[in-house]
Structure formats: structure tokens, C-alpha cells
Amino acid sequence: MPLLEVKDLQVAFTTSEGDVHAVDGVSFSLGEGESLGLAGESGCGKTTAALSIMRLLPKNGRIVSGSINYQGYDLTKLRDAQMRTIRWQHISIIFQGAMNALNPVRRIGAQIAEPIKLHEGVDDEVANKRVGELLELVGIHKDRAADYPHEFSGGMRQRVMIAMALACNPKVVIADEPVTALDVMIQAQILELLERLKRELGLSMILISHDLSVMAETCDSMAIMYAGKMVETGSVRDVYKNAKHPYTKDLIAAFPDIKGARVLPAYIPGDIPSLVHPPQGCRFHPRCKFAWSLCEQEEPALVDLGGGHCAACHLNTTERRE
Ligand SMILES: Nc1ncnc2c1ncn2[C@@H]1O[C@H](COP(=O)(O)OP(=O)(O)OP(=O)(O)O)[C@@H](O)[C@H]1O
Ligand SMILES: [Mg+2]
């Protein structure tokens, strides 16, 4: 049984223009000790899915339907008090952009100690000892607990964020774009750190990125989102080496190998559709080179093409007749 299983999740934000259906029927599962890469272009709903798992959606957001099963509990149904025992101690998150949101006037040791004291009710001495251990775990000397965020480079600040996410010994860590703002050399170091922690601590991990080459290096399985929908899931080998959805193929082509020289990424022509009034049929059809009339009319289901490799594209299931 998977450790975490998201089933048919729908999440909406209330806005003056109408409901934004940011996550619209998303399913995936995460096994114990496994890492899953969640990918897709900006605005496809990756962060919204992550915040839903943590039950930390902004005020105008709500889970409309679906379930998030964790060790036999449906997180969408837990009361706030119950959810507080899950959050950070079972499932934690490295928030997108958080390394730039550290409190500039507080020593980093104090910032890491805060959740430990709050959730585990330990005194300063115990918390500070744990801060030292956490810093060493992420490759920072423990004496640097007394330093302020501006005394750290971007990569080191991201290490601090990783230490914070590990503060309460979670089983699942969600890392939302943990390397996006860093340069390529540092990206590789942070990814290596995440991999090592996963291995040594037996963590399960959800790695969010718009860059598939990052995932192919780091993850066991992949889930590709487009405009709030899941379009392809499966092992890295299946999805990255044998993509079955035209969007996945375009995404792979747009991000050259992480080790190669990274010129400006090619982009996928066309615009991301409105999530207030999404296109009929397959949401990708206005940008898809292979679209035909069926794609405009009927939404393709996510179908298992064998061995757990799933894709939602008519090309895989229906013979094209025109
Ligand atoms: N609080 C909000 N109110 C209204 N719409 C929102 C809110 N938060 C996110 N959205 C919208 O929901 C959609 C999904 O956003 P989300 O941040 O989950 O995307 P993402 O895949 O994480 O993108 P990125 O790669 O840029 O981080 C977008 O259209 C976004 O504009
Ligand atoms: Mg995001």
C-alpha cells in the first residue's frame, strides 16, 4: 500500500473572475522511501496540490473533492487539531522561494529551533542540540547557527530550509522547486543532498519542478501536470525515456539535459489555458501538434498503458480517423 495516495483531487480558488480550478482531478501515489517528481509549466497547479496535502491552502482556496490518504487517514477529512499532528511531524514542505523569505533579523539557529520547540515541547538546550545536528546533517557547521541569513549564500540558505523541513523527523518531505533559483553547480549539490537524506533517513519525497531533467536524475517516478490535470504518470524510465503524451515530449524537449550547457530553454508554443474557463476536450489540444476533432470534443481519461505507465491522450487509445 502506498504511504501517500492522492485520489481525484479537485481544488479551487474563489476570485472575482470566478472559480479558478487550479487542481482538477489529480491522482498520484507515493511509496515508502520513494521519490516522486511532480512537473509541469508555471501555473499548472503543482504548488496548489502540495499545499492541499499540507492543508495550508490560502484563504480563498478549498479542496472541492477527492481524497488524500496517508497511513489510513484521509487528510482532507481531518480536523485542524488532528492535521497539526501530521503537519511537520509526518509530512513537511520546503516552500517555493522560502530560502529568500528567512527572517533577516533572526539568527538561523533560532529559526530552525522554533518548530522543534513548538511541536515537540522541548526546552532550549534540547532544541539547540537538535539544531546543531540538523545543520551538520545538511552540510553546515553547527557553529553557524549564530549567523544571520545574509551571511549565507543561496545554496546554504536552501540547506537551512531543508534542515527546517527535517526538524520534526517527518516521513514525507515535499520540496517545491528547491533548486530553481540556484545556479547549475549549486543545483547539483542540493539535489545530491536531498538524495542522500532520502537514502539515509528513509524519507519519501515529492520533488516539484518544471524541469524534467532534474527529476530524471533524482526521482523514482514522475507525474506530469497540465492546466490542473494529470497527463502522464509512471516510472522515470517510462515517462522520461518513453513519453506517451505530446505535452510530456514537448516538456522534455524544452529542458535540455542538466549536465549540458543550458541555453535559454526552448518554450512550448502557445499559451497556458485559462483555469476559470478551460478548453473543452483535452486541455492541451490548442497547443498540440497531433490534435484532431476528438481531442476538441472529448476529454481523454488517464489510462494505464501497461506496468503503471499512465497517460491521458487519445493518440494512445483511439485510432485517428481523419
Ligand atoms: N490564492 C490564489 N487565488 C487565486 N488563484 C490562485 C491562487 N493561488 C494560485 N492560483 C492560481 O492557481 C493556478 C495554479 O497555481 P500554482 O501556484 O499551484 O501553480 P504552479 O504549478 O505551482 O506554478 P509555478 O511553477 O509558477 O510555481 C494558477 O493559475 C494560479 O494563478
Ligand atoms: Mg509553484
PDB file of N, CA and C in Angstrom, residues 140-237:
ATOM      1  N   ILE A 140      26.277  21.979   7.028  1.00  0.00           N
ATOM      2  CA  ILE A 140      26.662  23.308   7.532  1.00  0.00           C
ATOM      3  C   ILE A 140      27.265  23.107   8.929  1.00  0.00           C
ATOM      4  N   HIS A 141      28.383  23.777   9.214  1.00  0.00           N
ATOM      5  CA  HIS A 141      28.994  23.617  10.536  1.00  0.00           C
ATOM      6  C   HIS A 141      28.048  24.150  11.611  1.00  0.00           C
ATOM      7  N   LYS A 142      27.965  23.429  12.728  1.00  0.00           N
ATOM      8  CA  LYS A 142      26.946  23.790  13.730  1.00  0.00           C
ATOM      9  C   LYS A 142      27.172  25.166  14.347  1.00  0.00           C
ATOM     10  N   ASP A 143      28.414  25.652  14.333  1.00  0.00           N
ATOM     11  CA  ASP A 143      28.682  26.987  14.881  1.00  0.00           C
ATOM     12  C   ASP A 143      27.982  28.099  14.098  1.00  0.00           C
ATOM     13  N   ARG A 144      27.583  27.766  12.889  1.00  0.00           N
ATOM     14  CA  ARG A 144      26.940  28.812  12.071  1.00  0.00           C
ATOM     15  C   ARG A 144      25.490  29.076  12.471  1.00  0.00           C
ATOM     16  N   ALA A 145      24.992  28.331  13.471  1.00  0.00           N
ATOM     17  CA  ALA A 145      23.642  28.584  13.989  1.00  0.00           C
ATOM     18  C   ALA A 145      23.488  30.027  14.460  1.00  0.00           C
ATOM     19  N   ALA A 146      24.606  30.640  14.847  1.00  0.00           N
ATOM     20  CA  ALA A 146      24.552  32.009  15.373  1.00  0.00           C
ATOM     21  C   ALA A 146      24.548  33.069  14.267  1.00  0.00           C
ATOM     22  N   ASP A 147      24.681  32.633  13.008  1.00  0.00           N
ATOM     23  CA  ASP A 147      24.749  33.603  11.911  1.00  0.00           C
ATOM     24  C   ASP A 147      23.352  34.011  11.419  1.00  0.00           C
ATOM     25  N   TYR A 148      23.331  35.139  10.723  1.00  0.00           N
ATOM     26  CA  TYR A 148      22.082  35.660  10.155  1.00  0.00           C
ATOM     27  C   TYR A 148      21.965  35.242   8.689  1.00  0.00           C
ATOM     28  N   PRO A 149      20.739  35.190   8.159  1.00  0.00           N
ATOM     29  CA  PRO A 149      20.555  34.720   6.774  1.00  0.00           C
ATOM     30  C   PRO A 149      21.468  35.390   5.750  1.00  0.00           C
ATOM     31  N   HIS A 150      21.719  36.713   5.894  1.00  0.00           N
ATOM     32  CA  HIS A 150      22.525  37.399   4.865  1.00  0.00           C
ATOM     33  C   HIS A 150      23.974  36.913   4.848  1.00  0.00           C
ATOM     34  N   GLU A 151      24.374  36.191   5.887  1.00  0.00           N
ATOM     35  CA  GLU A 151      25.745  35.672   5.912  1.00  0.00           C
ATOM     36  C   GLU A 151      25.880  34.341   5.160  1.00  0.00           C
ATOM     37  N   PHE A 152      24.756  33.876   4.587  1.00  0.00           N
ATOM     38  CA  PHE A 152      24.757  32.615   3.842  1.00  0.00           C
ATOM     39  C   PHE A 152      24.520  32.858   2.354  1.00  0.00           C
ATOM     40  N   SER A 153      25.131  32.013   1.527  1.00  0.00           N
ATOM     41  CA  SER A 153      24.854  32.071   0.081  1.00  0.00           C
ATOM     42  C   SER A 153      23.477  31.449  -0.179  1.00  0.00           C
ATOM     43  N   GLY A 154      22.993  31.570  -1.414  1.00  0.00           N
ATOM     44  CA  GLY A 154      21.692  30.989  -1.767  1.00  0.00           C
ATOM     45  C   GLY A 154      21.633  29.492  -1.488  1.00  0.00           C
ATOM     46  N   GLY A 155      22.668  28.784  -1.907  1.00  0.00           N
ATOM     47  CA  GLY A 155      22.703  27.335  -1.704  1.00  0.00           C
ATOM     48  C   GLY A 155      22.686  26.965  -0.229  1.00  0.00           C
ATOM     49  N   MET A 156      23.414  27.759   0.585  1.00  0.00           N
ATOM     50  CA  MET A 156      23.461  27.494   2.030  1.00  0.00           C
ATOM     51  C   MET A 156      22.107  27.809   2.665  1.00  0.00           C
ATOM     52  N   ARG A 157      21.465  28.863   2.191  1.00  0.00           N
ATOM     53  CA  ARG A 157      20.120  29.175   2.737  1.00  0.00           C
ATOM     54  C   ARG A 157      19.149  28.054   2.406  1.00  0.00           C
ATOM     55  N   GLN A 158      19.306  27.464   1.206  1.00  0.00           N
ATOM     56  CA  GLN A 158      18.418  26.346   0.865  1.00  0.00           C
ATOM     57  C   GLN A 158      18.712  25.156   1.781  1.00  0.00           C
ATOM     58  N   ARG A 159      19.976  24.966   2.148  1.00  0.00           N
ATOM     59  CA  ARG A 159      20.309  23.897   3.108  1.00  0.00           C
ATOM     60  C   ARG A 159      19.625  24.156   4.448  1.00  0.00           C
ATOM     61  N   VAL A 160      19.580  25.431   4.841  1.00  0.00           N
ATOM     62  CA  VAL A 160      18.895  25.783   6.094  1.00  0.00           C
ATOM     63  C   VAL A 160      17.412  25.414   5.998  1.00  0.00           C
ATOM     64  N   MET A 161      16.800  25.698   4.829  1.00  0.00           N
ATOM     65  CA  MET A 161      15.377  25.377   4.657  1.00  0.00           C
ATOM     66  C   MET A 161      15.154  23.865   4.731  1.00  0.00           C
ATOM     67  N   ILE A 162      16.113  23.111   4.187  1.00  0.00           N
ATOM     68  CA  ILE A 162      15.994  21.649   4.227  1.00  0.00           C
ATOM     69  C   ILE A 162      16.108  21.176   5.683  1.00  0.00           C
ATOM     70  N   ALA A 163      17.043  21.780   6.429  1.00  0.00           N
ATOM     71  CA  ALA A 163      17.176  21.434   7.854  1.00  0.00           C
ATOM     72  C   ALA A 163      15.860  21.699   8.585  1.00  0.00           C
ATOM     73  N   MET A 164      15.231  22.825   8.265  1.00  0.00           N
ATOM     74  CA  MET A 164      13.950  23.163   8.916  1.00  0.00           C
ATOM     75  C   MET A 164      12.879  22.138   8.599  1.00  0.00           C
ATOM     76  N   ALA A 165      12.848  21.701   7.339  1.00  0.00           N
ATOM     77  CA  ALA A 165      11.831  20.725   6.937  1.00  0.00           C
ATOM     78  C   ALA A 165      12.038  19.395   7.665  1.00  0.00           C
ATOM     79  N   LEU A 166      13.296  19.128   8.054  1.00  0.00           N
ATOM     80  CA  LEU A 166      13.594  17.852   8.715  1.00  0.00           C
ATOM     81  C   LEU A 166      13.494  17.944  10.236  1.00  0.00           C
ATOM     82  N   ALA A 167      13.221  19.164  10.738  1.00  0.00           N
ATOM     83  CA  ALA A 167      13.329  19.422  12.175  1.00  0.00           C
ATOM     84  C   ALA A 167      12.525  18.443  13.032  1.00  0.00           C
ATOM     85  N   CYS A 168      11.340  18.057  12.580  1.00  0.00           N
ATOM     86  CA  CYS A 168      10.470  17.195  13.401  1.00  0.00           C
ATOM     87  C   CYS A 168      10.430  15.761  12.878  1.00  0.00           C
ATOM     88  N   ASN A 169      11.502  15.328  12.233  1.00  0.00           N
ATOM     89  CA  ASN A 169      11.609  13.936  11.752  1.00  0.00           C
ATOM     90  C   ASN A 169      10.441  13.443  10.907  1.00  0.00           C
ATOM     91  N   PRO A 170      10.117  14.152   9.831  1.00  0.00           N
ATOM     92  CA  PRO A 170       8.975  13.717   9.004  1.00  0.00           C
ATOM     93  C   PRO A 170       9.294  12.442   8.225  1.00  0.00           C
ATOM     94  N   LYS A 171       8.245  11.794   7.740  1.00  0.00           N
ATOM     95  CA  LYS A 171       8.424  10.634   6.854  1.00  0.00           C
ATOM     96  C   LYS A 171       8.375  11.062   5.391  1.00  0.00           C
ATOM     97  N   VAL A 172       7.599  12.115   5.138  1.00  0.00           N
ATOM     98  CA  VAL A 172       7.437  12.611   3.766  1.00  0.00           C
ATOM     99  C   VAL A 172       7.902  14.064   3.708  1.00  0.00           C
ATOM    100  N   VAL A 173       8.734  14.388   2.747  1.00  0.00           N
ATOM    101  CA  VAL A 173       9.140  15.783   2.544  1.00  0.00           C
ATOM    102  C   VAL A 173       8.720  16.205   1.144  1.00  0.00           C
ATOM    103  N   ILE A 174       8.021  17.326   1.067  1.00  0.00           N
ATOM    104  CA  ILE A 174       7.658  17.899  -0.228  1.00  0.00           C
ATOM    105  C   ILE A 174       8.616  19.055  -0.492  1.00  0.00           C
ATOM    106  N   ALA A 175       9.347  18.995  -1.585  1.00  0.00           N
ATOM    107  CA  ALA A 175      10.298  20.064  -1.913  1.00  0.00           C
ATOM    108  C   ALA A 175       9.763  20.799  -3.143  1.00  0.00           C
ATOM    109  N   ASP A 176       9.285  22.032  -2.936  1.00  0.00           N
ATOM    110  CA  ASP A 176       8.649  22.782  -4.021  1.00  0.00           C
ATOM    111  C   ASP A 176       9.690  23.664  -4.717  1.00  0.00           C
ATOM    112  N   GLU A 177      10.098  23.269  -5.900  1.00  0.00           N
ATOM    113  CA  GLU A 177      11.115  23.985  -6.687  1.00  0.00           C
ATOM    114  C   GLU A 177      12.353  24.291  -5.837  1.00  0.00           C
ATOM    115  N   PRO A 178      12.986  23.278  -5.258  1.00  0.00           N
ATOM    116  CA  PRO A 178      14.077  23.560  -4.327  1.00  0.00           C
ATOM    117  C   PRO A 178      15.359  24.065  -4.988  1.00  0.00           C
ATOM    118  N   VAL A 179      15.488  23.936  -6.296  1.00  0.00           N
ATOM    119  CA  VAL A 179      16.757  24.356  -6.919  1.00  0.00           C
ATOM    120  C   VAL A 179      16.577  25.409  -8.010  1.00  0.00           C
ATOM    121  N   THR A 180      15.337  25.830  -8.220  1.00  0.00           N
ATOM    122  CA  THR A 180      15.048  26.706  -9.357  1.00  0.00           C
ATOM    123  C   THR A 180      15.870  27.990  -9.363  1.00  0.00           C
ATOM    124  N   ALA A 181      16.030  28.624  -8.208  1.00  0.00           N
ATOM    125  CA  ALA A 181      16.677  29.935  -8.186  1.00  0.00           C
ATOM    126  C   ALA A 181      18.201  29.835  -8.090  1.00  0.00           C
ATOM    127  N   LEU A 182      18.733  28.611  -8.098  1.00  0.00           N
ATOM    128  CA  LEU A 182      20.173  28.444  -7.860  1.00  0.00           C
ATOM    129  C   LEU A 182      20.915  28.190  -9.170  1.00  0.00           C
ATOM    130  N   ASP A 183      22.217  28.494  -9.184  1.00  0.00           N
ATOM    131  CA  ASP A 183      22.928  28.207 -10.432  1.00  0.00           C
ATOM    132  C   ASP A 183      23.253  26.707 -10.526  1.00  0.00           C
ATOM    133  N   VAL A 184      23.606  26.290 -11.737  1.00  0.00           N
ATOM    134  CA  VAL A 184      23.604  24.862 -12.061  1.00  0.00           C
ATOM    135  C   VAL A 184      24.489  24.015 -11.133  1.00  0.00           C
ATOM    136  N   MET A 185      25.692  24.534 -10.810  1.00  0.00           N
ATOM    137  CA  MET A 185      26.601  23.800  -9.917  1.00  0.00           C
ATOM    138  C   MET A 185      25.940  23.566  -8.555  1.00  0.00           C
ATOM    139  N   ILE A 186      25.339  24.618  -8.036  1.00  0.00           N
ATOM    140  CA  ILE A 186      24.715  24.538  -6.711  1.00  0.00           C
ATOM    141  C   ILE A 186      23.468  23.654  -6.776  1.00  0.00           C
ATOM    142  N   GLN A 187      22.744  23.740  -7.898  1.00  0.00           N
ATOM    143  CA  GLN A 187      21.577  22.862  -8.083  1.00  0.00           C
ATOM    144  C   GLN A 187      21.967  21.412  -7.873  1.00  0.00           C
ATOM    145  N   ALA A 188      23.074  21.016  -8.513  1.00  0.00           N
ATOM    146  CA  ALA A 188      23.505  19.623  -8.430  1.00  0.00           C
ATOM    147  C   ALA A 188      23.834  19.245  -6.986  1.00  0.00           C
ATOM    148  N   GLN A 189      24.458  20.178  -6.248  1.00  0.00           N
ATOM    149  CA  GLN A 189      24.810  19.885  -4.845  1.00  0.00           C
ATOM    150  C   GLN A 189      23.567  19.714  -3.977  1.00  0.00           C
ATOM    151  N   ILE A 190      22.587  20.568  -4.194  1.00  0.00           N
ATOM    152  CA  ILE A 190      21.359  20.485  -3.379  1.00  0.00           C
ATOM    153  C   ILE A 190      20.596  19.200  -3.718  1.00  0.00           C
ATOM    154  N   LEU A 191      20.542  18.844  -4.992  1.00  0.00           N
ATOM    155  CA  LEU A 191      19.860  17.607  -5.378  1.00  0.00           C
ATOM    156  C   LEU A 191      20.558  16.387  -4.778  1.00  0.00           C
ATOM    157  N   GLU A 192      21.891  16.443  -4.777  1.00  0.00           N
ATOM    158  CA  GLU A 192      22.659  15.353  -4.164  1.00  0.00           C
ATOM    159  C   GLU A 192      22.354  15.245  -2.676  1.00  0.00           C
ATOM    160  N   LEU A 193      22.259  16.405  -2.034  1.00  0.00           N
ATOM    161  CA  LEU A 193      21.942  16.417  -0.599  1.00  0.00           C
ATOM    162  C   LEU A 193      20.564  15.779  -0.364  1.00  0.00           C
ATOM    163  N   LEU A 194      19.585  16.178  -1.171  1.00  0.00           N
ATOM    164  CA  LEU A 194      18.231  15.626  -0.998  1.00  0.00           C
ATOM    165  C   LEU A 194      18.238  14.114  -1.194  1.00  0.00           C
ATOM    166  N   GLU A 195      18.986  13.663  -2.198  1.00  0.00           N
ATOM    167  CA  GLU A 195      19.071  12.224  -2.456  1.00  0.00           C
ATOM    168  C   GLU A 195      19.705  11.487  -1.286  1.00  0.00           C
ATOM    169  N   ARG A 196      20.772  12.084  -0.752  1.00  0.00           N
ATOM    170  CA  ARG A 196      21.470  11.441   0.373  1.00  0.00           C
ATOM    171  C   ARG A 196      20.548  11.364   1.596  1.00  0.00           C
ATOM    172  N   LEU A 197      19.828  12.445   1.862  1.00  0.00           N
ATOM    173  CA  LEU A 197      18.937  12.460   3.018  1.00  0.00           C
ATOM    174  C   LEU A 197      17.830  11.430   2.861  1.00  0.00           C
ATOM    175  N   LYS A 198      17.315  11.352   1.640  1.00  0.00           N
ATOM    176  CA  LYS A 198      16.264  10.382   1.358  1.00  0.00           C
ATOM    177  C   LYS A 198      16.771   8.972   1.679  1.00  0.00           C
ATOM    178  N   ARG A 199      17.969   8.682   1.229  1.00  0.00           N
ATOM    179  CA  ARG A 199      18.566   7.359   1.435  1.00  0.00           C
ATOM    180  C   ARG A 199      18.865   7.106   2.907  1.00  0.00           C
ATOM    181  N   GLU A 200      19.536   8.063   3.553  1.00  0.00           N
ATOM    182  CA  GLU A 200      19.986   7.844   4.929  1.00  0.00           C
ATOM    183  C   GLU A 200      18.848   7.867   5.930  1.00  0.00           C
ATOM    184  N   LEU A 201      17.854   8.711   5.681  1.00  0.00           N
ATOM    185  CA  LEU A 201      16.757   8.835   6.646  1.00  0.00           C
ATOM    186  C   LEU A 201      15.535   8.030   6.216  1.00  0.00           C
ATOM    187  N   GLY A 202      15.617   7.382   5.056  1.00  0.00           N
ATOM    188  CA  GLY A 202      14.483   6.597   4.562  1.00  0.00           C
ATOM    189  C   GLY A 202      13.262   7.448   4.249  1.00  0.00           C
ATOM    190  N   LEU A 203      13.505   8.686   3.808  1.00  0.00           N
ATOM    191  CA  LEU A 203      12.389   9.604   3.535  1.00  0.00           C
ATOM    192  C   LEU A 203      11.659   9.234   2.249  1.00  0.00           C
ATOM    193  N   SER A 204      10.411   9.608   2.186  1.00  0.00           N
ATOM    194  CA  SER A 204       9.696   9.624   0.913  1.00  0.00           C
ATOM    195  C   SER A 204       9.646  11.086   0.494  1.00  0.00           C
ATOM    196  N   MET A 205       9.731  11.323  -0.807  1.00  0.00           N
ATOM    197  CA  MET A 205       9.874  12.711  -1.222  1.00  0.00           C
ATOM    198  C   MET A 205       9.026  13.044  -2.436  1.00  0.00           C
ATOM    199  N   ILE A 206       8.440  14.222  -2.419  1.00  0.00           N
ATOM    200  CA  ILE A 206       7.804  14.744  -3.628  1.00  0.00           C
ATOM    201  C   ILE A 206       8.644  15.940  -4.060  1.00  0.00           C
ATOM    202  N   LEU A 207       9.224  15.837  -5.226  1.00  0.00           N
ATOM    203  CA  LEU A 207      10.081  16.905  -5.731  1.00  0.00           C
ATOM    204  C   LEU A 207       9.321  17.636  -6.831  1.00  0.00           C
ATOM    205  N   ILE A 208       9.062  18.910  -6.598  1.00  0.00           N
ATOM    206  CA  ILE A 208       8.316  19.685  -7.586  1.00  0.00           C
ATOM    207  C   ILE A 208       9.286  20.504  -8.424  1.00  0.00           C
ATOM    208  N   SER A 209       9.090  20.451  -9.733  1.00  0.00           N
ATOM    209  CA  SER A 209       9.946  21.225 -10.616  1.00  0.00           C
ATOM    210  C   SER A 209       9.244  21.388 -11.955  1.00  0.00           C
ATOM    211  N   HIS A 210       9.694  22.376 -12.752  1.00  0.00           N
ATOM    212  CA  HIS A 210       9.178  22.416 -14.114  1.00  0.00           C
ATOM    213  C   HIS A 210      10.213  21.803 -15.052  1.00  0.00           C
ATOM    214  N   ASP A 211      11.305  21.326 -14.456  1.00  0.00           N
ATOM    215  CA  ASP A 211      12.437  20.846 -15.230  1.00  0.00           C
ATOM    216  C   ASP A 211      12.557  19.327 -15.109  1.00  0.00           C
ATOM    217  N   LEU A 212      12.222  18.620 -16.178  1.00  0.00           N
ATOM    218  CA  LEU A 212      12.211  17.155 -16.117  1.00  0.00           C
ATOM    219  C   LEU A 212      13.587  16.528 -16.004  1.00  0.00           C
ATOM    220  N   SER A 213      14.609  17.221 -16.492  1.00  0.00           N
ATOM    221  CA  SER A 213      15.938  16.617 -16.432  1.00  0.00           C
ATOM    222  C   SER A 213      16.389  16.511 -14.972  1.00  0.00           C
ATOM    223  N   VAL A 214      15.979  17.484 -14.147  1.00  0.00           N
ATOM    224  CA  VAL A 214      16.274  17.443 -12.718  1.00  0.00           C
ATOM    225  C   VAL A 214      15.663  16.189 -12.104  1.00  0.00           C
ATOM    226  N   MET A 215      14.422  15.898 -12.501  1.00  0.00           N
ATOM    227  CA  MET A 215      13.717  14.745 -11.940  1.00  0.00           C
ATOM    228  C   MET A 215      14.268  13.420 -12.391  1.00  0.00           C
ATOM    229  N   ALA A 216      14.634  13.386 -13.668  1.00  0.00           N
ATOM    230  CA  ALA A 216      15.155  12.137 -14.212  1.00  0.00           C
ATOM    231  C   ALA A 216      16.392  11.722 -13.422  1.00  0.00           C
ATOM    232  N   GLU A 217      17.132  12.713 -12.920  1.00  0.00           N
ATOM    233  CA  GLU A 217      18.349  12.433 -12.148  1.00  0.00           C
ATOM    234  C   GLU A 217      18.028  11.963 -10.739  1.00  0.00           C
ATOM    235  N   THR A 218      16.940  12.470 -10.186  1.00  0.00           N
ATOM    236  CA  THR A 218      16.722  12.348  -8.754  1.00  0.00           C
ATOM    237  C   THR A 218      15.610  11.384  -8.353  1.00  0.00           C
ATOM    238  N   CYS A 219      14.596  11.226  -9.227  1.00  0.00           N
ATOM    239  CA  CYS A 219      13.358  10.577  -8.767  1.00  0.00           C
ATOM    240  C   CYS A 219      13.193   9.141  -9.250  1.00  0.00           C
ATOM    241  N   ASP A 220      12.301   8.411  -8.580  1.00  0.00           N
ATOM    242  CA  ASP A 220      11.934   7.061  -8.996  1.00  0.00           C
ATOM    243  C   ASP A 220      10.772   7.112  -9.990  1.00  0.00           C
ATOM    244  N   SER A 221       9.816   7.993  -9.692  1.00  0.00           N
ATOM    245  CA  SER A 221       8.662   8.091 -10.590  1.00  0.00           C
ATOM    246  C   SER A 221       8.338   9.546 -10.865  1.00  0.00           C
ATOM    247  N   MET A 222       7.484   9.755 -11.864  1.00  0.00           N
ATOM    248  CA  MET A 222       7.167  11.113 -12.302  1.00  0.00           C
ATOM    249  C   MET A 222       5.677  11.273 -12.516  1.00  0.00           C
ATOM    250  N   ALA A 223       5.198  12.480 -12.277  1.00  0.00           N
ATOM    251  CA  ALA A 223       3.815  12.810 -12.571  1.00  0.00           C
ATOM    252  C   ALA A 223       3.810  14.160 -13.280  1.00  0.00           C
ATOM    253  N   ILE A 224       3.206  14.198 -14.455  1.00  0.00           N
ATOM    254  CA  ILE A 224       3.234  15.416 -15.269  1.00  0.00           C
ATOM    255  C   ILE A 224       1.846  16.057 -15.263  1.00  0.00           C
ATOM    256  N   MET A 225       1.809  17.331 -14.882  1.00  0.00           N
ATOM    257  CA  MET A 225       0.531  18.049 -14.839  1.00  0.00           C
ATOM    258  C   MET A 225       0.452  19.066 -15.979  1.00  0.00           C
ATOM    259  N   TYR A 226      -0.763  19.228 -16.477  1.00  0.00           N
ATOM    260  CA  TYR A 226      -1.005  20.297 -17.439  1.00  0.00           C
ATOM    261  C   TYR A 226      -2.341  20.954 -17.105  1.00  0.00           C
ATOM    262  N   ALA A 227      -2.326  22.251 -16.863  1.00  0.00           N
ATOM    263  CA  ALA A 227      -3.544  23.017 -16.602  1.00  0.00           C
ATOM    264  C   ALA A 227      -4.471  22.320 -15.598  1.00  0.00           C
ATOM    265  N   GLY A 228      -3.910  21.911 -14.483  1.00  0.00           N
ATOM    266  CA  GLY A 228      -4.714  21.335 -13.407  1.00  0.00           C
ATOM    267  C   GLY A 228      -4.993  19.852 -13.522  1.00  0.00           C
ATOM    268  N   LYS A 229      -4.605  19.259 -14.655  1.00  0.00           N
ATOM    269  CA  LYS A 229      -4.867  17.826 -14.888  1.00  0.00           C
ATOM    270  C   LYS A 229      -3.571  17.028 -14.840  1.00  0.00           C
ATOM    271  N   MET A 230      -3.707  15.757 -14.474  1.00  0.00           N
ATOM    272  CA  MET A 230      -2.564  14.860 -14.566  1.00  0.00           C
ATOM    273  C   MET A 230      -2.578  14.293 -15.977  1.00  0.00           C
ATOM    274  N   VAL A 231      -1.489  14.449 -16.726  1.00  0.00           N
ATOM    275  CA  VAL A 231      -1.492  13.945 -18.104  1.00  0.00           C
ATOM    276  C   VAL A 231      -0.654  12.686 -18.290  1.00  0.00           C
ATOM    277  N   GLU A 232       0.349  12.488 -17.421  1.00  0.00           N
ATOM    278  CA  GLU A 232       1.156  11.267 -17.551  1.00  0.00           C
ATOM    279  C   GLU A 232       1.811  10.942 -16.218  1.00  0.00           C
ATOM    280  N   THR A 233       1.804   9.665 -15.852  1.00  0.00           N
ATOM    281  CA  THR A 233       2.489   9.220 -14.632  1.00  0.00           C
ATOM    282  C   THR A 233       3.175   7.886 -14.901  1.00  0.00           C
ATOM    283  N   GLY A 234       4.170   7.589 -14.117  1.00  0.00           N
ATOM    284  CA  GLY A 234       4.854   6.308 -14.253  1.00  0.00           C
ATOM    285  C   GLY A 234       6.276   6.403 -13.740  1.00  0.00           C
ATOM    286  N   SER A 235       7.051   5.334 -13.958  1.00  0.00           N
ATOM    287  CA  SER A 235       8.447   5.357 -13.525  1.00  0.00           C
ATOM    288  C   SER A 235       9.198   6.378 -14.372  1.00  0.00           C
ATOM    289  N   VAL A 236      10.350   6.826 -13.863  1.00  0.00           N
ATOM    290  CA  VAL A 236      11.160   7.767 -14.637  1.00  0.00           C
ATOM    291  C   VAL A 236      11.505   7.161 -15.989  1.00  0.00           C
ATOM    292  N   ARG A 237      11.828   5.874 -15.975  1.00  0.00           N
ATOM    293  CA  ARG A 237      12.177   5.224 -17.233  1.00  0.00           C
ATOM    294  C   ARG A 237      11.025   5.335 -18.238  1.00  0.00           C
TER     295      ARG A 237
END
